[in-house]
Structures are given as structure tokens and as C-alpha cells.
Amino acid sequence: MLDAVADAGNRWIFPELVEHGSQPWSGVRYVAVAGSPQATHAVDVSAVLDKAVSSLQAHRAYLDALGDHPMASPREFLEWMADLTGSRFGGRPAAAFELFVL
């Protein structure tokens, strides 16, 4: 994955851009990977947690297929994850990431 992100700015991979007077994009400096056991950064999700719950609730077939699994209850699961992460990063509900510098 990191190779693919770095290649977004590789002019040899996108010669058609150069031929048409454009340059490949070179704006990628960091990649944030969620779900890492070595998370180094977090973002406060207090203001958007309700939107995340609504979004996940829209995936009814997926949630129904989970049966009794804890993830089948979007609000409880997402709040639990945000609180668990927040306890490591200042106490506010958060989503954690491992940050890679390119």
C-alpha cells in the first residue's frame, strides 16, 4: 500500500501525464493507517460519532449477517472503540492511526 501511495508522484509510472504537459501528483507526505496495534496518533471523533453510527446503520444486510456479534450494534460498538482509543489519547473519544512518513 505504501508503495502505491508513493507511486502517485512517480513520473515514470504516468508518462501520459508528462506527454500532455502535466506532472504526477506529489502531494503525499504521510499515510495514516487505522487499526494498527502500534498507533501513534489519534483524532477526536466526538463531533462526528453520530454520523459514523448513522453510516454504519445504513448497511443493514451486513449488520444482519453479523447476528449476535458485538459489531452488529453500531452505536455500542463504535462508542466502545472510540472510548477505548480515547483512554490512550487524552480521554476524548478518538480514532487511532499509525502514521508513516513518505
PDB file of N, CA, C and O in Angstrom, residues 13-51:
ATOM      1  N   ILE A  13       5.859   6.175 -13.991  1.00  0.00           N
ATOM      2  CA  ILE A  13       4.678   5.314 -13.983  1.00  0.00           C
ATOM      3  C   ILE A  13       3.533   5.971 -14.757  1.00  0.00           C
ATOM      4  O   ILE A  13       2.687   5.296 -15.314  1.00  0.00           O
ATOM      5  N   PHE A  14       3.516   7.293 -14.826  1.00  0.00           N
ATOM      6  CA  PHE A  14       2.454   8.021 -15.509  1.00  0.00           C
ATOM      7  C   PHE A  14       3.010   8.876 -16.645  1.00  0.00           C
ATOM      8  O   PHE A  14       2.855  10.095 -16.665  1.00  0.00           O
ATOM      9  N   PRO A  15       3.651   8.253 -17.644  1.00  0.00           N
ATOM     10  CA  PRO A  15       4.258   9.040 -18.727  1.00  0.00           C
ATOM     11  C   PRO A  15       3.229   9.834 -19.533  1.00  0.00           C
ATOM     12  O   PRO A  15       3.560  10.879 -20.092  1.00  0.00           O
ATOM     13  N   GLU A  16       1.974   9.361 -19.586  1.00  0.00           N
ATOM     14  CA  GLU A  16       0.958  10.087 -20.354  1.00  0.00           C
ATOM     15  C   GLU A  16       0.685  11.469 -19.770  1.00  0.00           C
ATOM     16  O   GLU A  16       0.342  12.399 -20.494  1.00  0.00           O
ATOM     17  N   LEU A  17       0.869  11.621 -18.458  1.00  0.00           N
ATOM     18  CA  LEU A  17       0.691  12.936 -17.857  1.00  0.00           C
ATOM     19  C   LEU A  17       1.767  13.901 -18.337  1.00  0.00           C
ATOM     20  O   LEU A  17       1.476  15.046 -18.681  1.00  0.00           O
ATOM     21  N   VAL A  18       2.987  13.413 -18.359  1.00  0.00           N
ATOM     22  CA  VAL A  18       4.113  14.239 -18.784  1.00  0.00           C
ATOM     23  C   VAL A  18       3.965  14.588 -20.261  1.00  0.00           C
ATOM     24  O   VAL A  18       4.199  15.731 -20.669  1.00  0.00           O
ATOM     25  N   GLU A  19       3.537  13.615 -21.069  1.00  0.00           N
ATOM     26  CA  GLU A  19       3.349  13.856 -22.511  1.00  0.00           C
ATOM     27  C   GLU A  19       2.326  14.959 -22.774  1.00  0.00           C
ATOM     28  O   GLU A  19       2.410  15.672 -23.756  1.00  0.00           O
ATOM     29  N   HIS A  20       1.342  15.096 -21.884  1.00  0.00           N
ATOM     30  CA  HIS A  20       0.286  16.094 -22.073  1.00  0.00           C
ATOM     31  C   HIS A  20       0.551  17.369 -21.272  1.00  0.00           C
ATOM     32  O   HIS A  20      -0.330  18.188 -21.082  1.00  0.00           O
ATOM     33  N   GLY A  21       1.774  17.526 -20.785  1.00  0.00           N
ATOM     34  CA  GLY A  21       2.155  18.743 -20.094  1.00  0.00           C
ATOM     35  C   GLY A  21       1.837  18.793 -18.611  1.00  0.00           C
ATOM     36  O   GLY A  21       1.993  19.831 -17.975  1.00  0.00           O
ATOM     37  N   SER A  22       1.373  17.695 -18.052  1.00  0.00           N
ATOM     38  CA  SER A  22       1.066  17.660 -16.624  1.00  0.00           C
ATOM     39  C   SER A  22       2.164  16.935 -15.875  1.00  0.00           C
ATOM     40  O   SER A  22       2.976  16.231 -16.460  1.00  0.00           O
ATOM     41  N   GLN A  23       2.156  17.105 -14.593  1.00  0.00           N
ATOM     42  CA  GLN A  23       3.107  16.401 -13.733  1.00  0.00           C
ATOM     43  C   GLN A  23       2.323  15.488 -12.793  1.00  0.00           C
ATOM     44  O   GLN A  23       1.227  15.839 -12.365  1.00  0.00           O
ATOM     45  N   PRO A  24       2.865  14.320 -12.472  1.00  0.00           N
ATOM     46  CA  PRO A  24       2.205  13.464 -11.486  1.00  0.00           C
ATOM     47  C   PRO A  24       2.068  14.207 -10.164  1.00  0.00           C
ATOM     48  O   PRO A  24       2.865  15.089  -9.846  1.00  0.00           O
ATOM     49  N   TRP A  25       1.052  13.848  -9.406  1.00  0.00           N
ATOM     50  CA  TRP A  25       0.803  14.493  -8.129  1.00  0.00           C
ATOM     51  C   TRP A  25       1.894  14.140  -7.139  1.00  0.00           C
ATOM     52  O   TRP A  25       2.300  12.985  -7.026  1.00  0.00           O
ATOM     53  N   SER A  26       2.394  15.104  -6.423  1.00  0.00           N
ATOM     54  CA  SER A  26       3.470  14.840  -5.471  1.00  0.00           C
ATOM     55  C   SER A  26       3.096  15.296  -4.062  1.00  0.00           C
ATOM     56  O   SER A  26       3.955  15.582  -3.248  1.00  0.00           O
ATOM     57  N   GLY A  27       1.796  15.335  -3.774  1.00  0.00           N
ATOM     58  CA  GLY A  27       1.343  15.861  -2.502  1.00  0.00           C
ATOM     59  C   GLY A  27       1.309  14.877  -1.353  1.00  0.00           C
ATOM     60  O   GLY A  27       1.013  15.266  -0.239  1.00  0.00           O
ATOM     61  N   VAL A  28       1.580  13.599  -1.586  1.00  0.00           N
ATOM     62  CA  VAL A  28       1.506  12.631  -0.494  1.00  0.00           C
ATOM     63  C   VAL A  28       2.772  12.704   0.344  1.00  0.00           C
ATOM     64  O   VAL A  28       3.865  12.460  -0.151  1.00  0.00           O
ATOM     65  N   ARG A  29       2.598  13.076   1.612  1.00  0.00           N
ATOM     66  CA  ARG A  29       3.747  13.122   2.517  1.00  0.00           C
ATOM     67  C   ARG A  29       3.601  12.129   3.655  1.00  0.00           C
ATOM     68  O   ARG A  29       4.574  11.702   4.244  1.00  0.00           O
ATOM     69  N   TYR A  30       2.353  11.790   3.992  1.00  0.00           N
ATOM     70  CA  TYR A  30       2.076  10.893   5.102  1.00  0.00           C
ATOM     71  C   TYR A  30       0.966   9.926   4.722  1.00  0.00           C
ATOM     72  O   TYR A  30       0.106  10.256   3.920  1.00  0.00           O
ATOM     73  N   VAL A  31       0.974   8.751   5.345  1.00  0.00           N
ATOM     74  CA  VAL A  31      -0.126   7.799   5.235  1.00  0.00           C
ATOM     75  C   VAL A  31      -0.521   7.428   6.658  1.00  0.00           C
ATOM     76  O   VAL A  31       0.330   7.041   7.463  1.00  0.00           O
ATOM     77  N   ALA A  32      -1.816   7.562   6.965  1.00  0.00           N
ATOM     78  CA  ALA A  32      -2.339   7.189   8.279  1.00  0.00           C
ATOM     79  C   ALA A  32      -3.080   5.875   8.137  1.00  0.00           C
ATOM     80  O   ALA A  32      -4.031   5.776   7.356  1.00  0.00           O
ATOM     81  N   VAL A  33      -2.655   4.862   8.878  1.00  0.00           N
ATOM     82  CA  VAL A  33      -3.240   3.525   8.793  1.00  0.00           C
ATOM     83  C   VAL A  33      -4.029   3.241  10.067  1.00  0.00           C
ATOM     84  O   VAL A  33      -3.462   3.222  11.167  1.00  0.00           O
ATOM     85  N   ALA A  34      -5.327   3.038   9.900  1.00  0.00           N
ATOM     86  CA  ALA A  34      -6.193   2.736  11.043  1.00  0.00           C
ATOM     87  C   ALA A  34      -6.076   1.259  11.406  1.00  0.00           C
ATOM     88  O   ALA A  34      -5.716   0.426  10.580  1.00  0.00           O
ATOM     89  N   GLY A  35      -6.378   0.958  12.642  1.00  0.00           N
ATOM     90  CA  GLY A  35      -6.380  -0.427  13.084  1.00  0.00           C
ATOM     91  C   GLY A  35      -5.007  -0.986  13.417  1.00  0.00           C
ATOM     92  O   GLY A  35      -4.868  -2.180  13.655  1.00  0.00           O
ATOM     93  N   SER A  36      -4.009  -0.154  13.439  1.00  0.00           N
ATOM     94  CA  SER A  36      -2.654  -0.619  13.738  1.00  0.00           C
ATOM     95  C   SER A  36      -2.494  -0.865  15.236  1.00  0.00           C
ATOM     96  O   SER A  36      -2.923  -0.052  16.051  1.00  0.00           O
ATOM     97  N   PRO A  37      -1.843  -1.953  15.602  1.00  0.00           N
ATOM     98  CA  PRO A  37      -1.559  -2.179  17.023  1.00  0.00           C
ATOM     99  C   PRO A  37      -0.471  -1.238  17.552  1.00  0.00           C
ATOM    100  O   PRO A  37      -0.222  -1.187  18.747  1.00  0.00           O
ATOM    101  N   GLN A  38       0.165  -0.494  16.643  1.00  0.00           N
ATOM    102  CA  GLN A  38       1.227   0.439  17.018  1.00  0.00           C
ATOM    103  C   GLN A  38       0.816   1.880  16.727  1.00  0.00           C
ATOM    104  O   GLN A  38       1.617   2.688  16.271  1.00  0.00           O
ATOM    105  N   ALA A  39      -0.434   2.197  17.001  1.00  0.00           N
ATOM    106  CA  ALA A  39      -0.949   3.541  16.715  1.00  0.00           C
ATOM    107  C   ALA A  39      -0.137   4.597  17.458  1.00  0.00           C
ATOM    108  O   ALA A  39       0.196   4.432  18.623  1.00  0.00           O
ATOM    109  N   THR A  40       0.177   5.653  16.741  1.00  0.00           N
ATOM    110  CA  THR A  40       0.982   6.738  17.291  1.00  0.00           C
ATOM    111  C   THR A  40       0.224   8.060  17.341  1.00  0.00           C
ATOM    112  O   THR A  40       0.678   9.001  17.973  1.00  0.00           O
ATOM    113  N   HIS A  41      -0.906   8.143  16.657  1.00  0.00           N
ATOM    114  CA  HIS A  41      -1.676   9.374  16.564  1.00  0.00           C
ATOM    115  C   HIS A  41      -3.162   9.059  16.708  1.00  0.00           C
ATOM    116  O   HIS A  41      -3.578   7.929  16.434  1.00  0.00           O
ATOM    117  N   ALA A  42      -3.937  10.046  17.082  1.00  0.00           N
ATOM    118  CA  ALA A  42      -5.383   9.866  17.196  1.00  0.00           C
ATOM    119  C   ALA A  42      -6.095  11.160  16.837  1.00  0.00           C
ATOM    120  O   ALA A  42      -5.520  12.241  16.936  1.00  0.00           O
ATOM    121  N   VAL A  43      -7.343  11.012  16.419  1.00  0.00           N
ATOM    122  CA  VAL A  43      -8.183  12.151  16.066  1.00  0.00           C
ATOM    123  C   VAL A  43      -9.445  12.086  16.921  1.00  0.00           C
ATOM    124  O   VAL A  43     -10.091  11.034  17.010  1.00  0.00           O
ATOM    125  N   ASP A  44      -9.789  13.197  17.533  1.00  0.00           N
ATOM    126  CA  ASP A  44     -11.008  13.292  18.333  1.00  0.00           C
ATOM    127  C   ASP A  44     -12.211  13.116  17.401  1.00  0.00           C
ATOM    128  O   ASP A  44     -12.342  13.836  16.408  1.00  0.00           O
ATOM    129  N   VAL A  45     -13.079  12.156  17.699  1.00  0.00           N
ATOM    130  CA  VAL A  45     -14.235  11.882  16.846  1.00  0.00           C
ATOM    131  C   VAL A  45     -15.556  12.287  17.511  1.00  0.00           C
ATOM    132  O   VAL A  45     -16.627  11.937  17.028  1.00  0.00           O
ATOM    133  N   SER A  46     -15.480  13.037  18.595  1.00  0.00           N
ATOM    134  CA  SER A  46     -16.688  13.435  19.326  1.00  0.00           C
ATOM    135  C   SER A  46     -17.729  14.081  18.417  1.00  0.00           C
ATOM    136  O   SER A  46     -18.917  13.778  18.515  1.00  0.00           O
ATOM    137  N   ALA A  47     -17.291  14.967  17.562  1.00  0.00           N
ATOM    138  CA  ALA A  47     -18.219  15.738  16.730  1.00  0.00           C
ATOM    139  C   ALA A  47     -18.818  14.935  15.582  1.00  0.00           C
ATOM    140  O   ALA A  47     -19.821  15.367  14.998  1.00  0.00           O
ATOM    141  N   VAL A  48     -18.240  13.799  15.249  1.00  0.00           N
ATOM    142  CA  VAL A  48     -18.713  13.040  14.076  1.00  0.00           C
ATOM    143  C   VAL A  48     -19.164  11.625  14.410  1.00  0.00           C
ATOM    144  O   VAL A  48     -19.538  10.872  13.514  1.00  0.00           O
ATOM    145  N   LEU A  49     -19.173  11.273  15.677  1.00  0.00           N
ATOM    146  CA  LEU A  49     -19.530   9.903  16.051  1.00  0.00           C
ATOM    147  C   LEU A  49     -20.957   9.556  15.638  1.00  0.00           C
ATOM    148  O   LEU A  49     -21.208   8.454  15.138  1.00  0.00           O
ATOM    149  N   ASP A  50     -21.884  10.469  15.771  1.00  0.00           N
ATOM    150  CA  ASP A  50     -23.269  10.198  15.358  1.00  0.00           C
ATOM    151  C   ASP A  50     -23.355   9.927  13.858  1.00  0.00           C
ATOM    152  O   ASP A  50     -24.115   9.057  13.415  1.00  0.00           O
ATOM    153  N   LYS A  51     -22.572  10.650  13.065  1.00  0.00           N
ATOM    154  CA  LYS A  51     -22.556  10.412  11.614  1.00  0.00           C
ATOM    155  C   LYS A  51     -21.979   9.035  11.296  1.00  0.00           C
ATOM    156  O   LYS A  51     -22.458   8.348  10.391  1.00  0.00           O
TER     157      LYS A  51
END
